[in-house]
Each structure stands twice: as structure tokens, then as C-alpha cells.
């Protein structure tokens, strides 16, 4: 379990909207405890994400 950017099948990082609701829902549906949308880059950042769902620098 880790905190980090969520990795999705169709994108290597999940883009989100400023309010973060979509990000929180996606993180929880993928096993995370919470999620928010970063202001820089509008990318979804998750807390408590399973290792296989988290983006790693070697992921694409």
C-alpha cells in the first residue's frame, strides 16, 4: 500500500478536475482510502493505494 498517482489502463496517470470528487471516487474504487486532484497538472493523487494500481516512474 502506498500513496501516489493512480495508474489506469487507458492513461498512465489519471487526469482530474479541480474539485477532486472524480479523483476521490476513482481512488476508492481502485482500493485507495482517499484521493484529491493536484493543482499542478490536474493529476489524481491517492492515499492508501495498492502497489499494483500506483504509477511508478518505470510505468507507462
CSV table of C-alpha atoms in Angstrom, one decimal:
chain,number,residue,atom,x,y,z
A,1,UNK,CA,0.0,0.0,0.0
A,2,UNK,CA,1.3,3.4,-0.9
A,3,UNK,CA,0.4,7.0,-1.6
A,4,UNK,CA,0.9,8.1,-5.2
A,5,UNK,CA,-0.6,8.9,-8.6
A,6,UNK,CA,-3.1,6.3,-9.8
A,7,UNK,CA,-2.2,4.3,-12.9
A,8,UNK,CA,-5.1,3.5,-15.3
A,9,UNK,CA,-5.2,1.2,-18.3
A,10,UNK,CA,-6.0,4.0,-20.8
A,11,UNK,CA,-3.6,6.6,-19.3
A,12,UNK,CA,-0.5,6.3,-17.2
A,13,UNK,CA,-1.8,8.9,-14.8
A,14,UNK,CA,-5.5,9.8,-14.3
A,15,UNK,CA,-6.4,13.4,-15.0
A,16,UNK,CA,-9.0,15.1,-12.9
A,17,UNK,CA,-11.0,18.2,-12.3
A,18,UNK,CA,-10.2,20.8,-9.7
A,19,UNK,CA,-13.0,19.9,-7.2
A,20,UNK,CA,-11.4,16.4,-6.9
A,21,UNK,CA,-14.7,14.5,-6.5
A,22,UNK,CA,-13.9,12.3,-9.5
A,23,UNK,CA,-10.5,11.6,-8.1
A,24,UNK,CA,-11.7,10.6,-4.7
A,25,UNK,CA,-14.3,8.2,-6.3
A,26,UNK,CA,-11.7,6.7,-8.6
A,27,UNK,CA,-9.1,6.2,-5.8
A,28,UNK,CA,-11.7,4.5,-3.6
A,29,UNK,CA,-12.9,2.3,-6.5
A,30,UNK,CA,-9.3,1.1,-7.0
A,31,UNK,CA,-8.7,0.3,-3.3
A,32,UNK,CA,-7.4,3.6,-2.0
A,33,UNK,CA,-8.6,5.3,1.1
A,34,UNK,CA,-9.0,8.8,-0.5
A,35,UNK,CA,-7.9,11.0,-3.4
A,36,UNK,CA,-7.5,14.5,-4.5
A,37,UNK,CA,-6.7,16.5,-7.6
A,38,UNK,CA,-3.3,18.2,-7.6
A,39,UNK,CA,-3.3,21.8,-8.6
A,40,UNK,CA,-0.2,21.3,-10.7
A,41,UNK,CA,-1.0,19.2,-13.8
A,42,UNK,CA,-4.6,18.2,-12.6
A,43,UNK,CA,-3.5,14.7,-11.8
A,44,UNK,CA,-5.2,12.4,-9.3
A,45,UNK,CA,-3.2,11.6,-6.2
A,46,UNK,CA,-4.3,8.8,-4.0
A,47,UNK,CA,-3.7,7.7,-0.4
A,48,UNK,CA,-3.5,4.1,0.6
A,49,UNK,CA,-3.4,2.8,-3.0
A,50,UNK,CA,-2.5,-0.9,-3.7
A,51,UNK,CA,1.0,-1.1,-5.2
A,52,UNK,CA,-0.3,-2.6,-8.5
A,53,UNK,CA,-2.5,0.5,-9.0
A,54,UNK,CA,0.1,3.1,-8.3
A,55,UNK,CA,2.1,4.8,-11.0
A,56,UNK,CA,5.8,4.2,-10.8
A,57,UNK,CA,8.5,6.0,-12.9
A,58,UNK,CA,9.0,2.8,-14.9
A,59,UNK,CA,5.3,2.5,-15.7
A,60,UNK,CA,4.0,3.9,-18.9
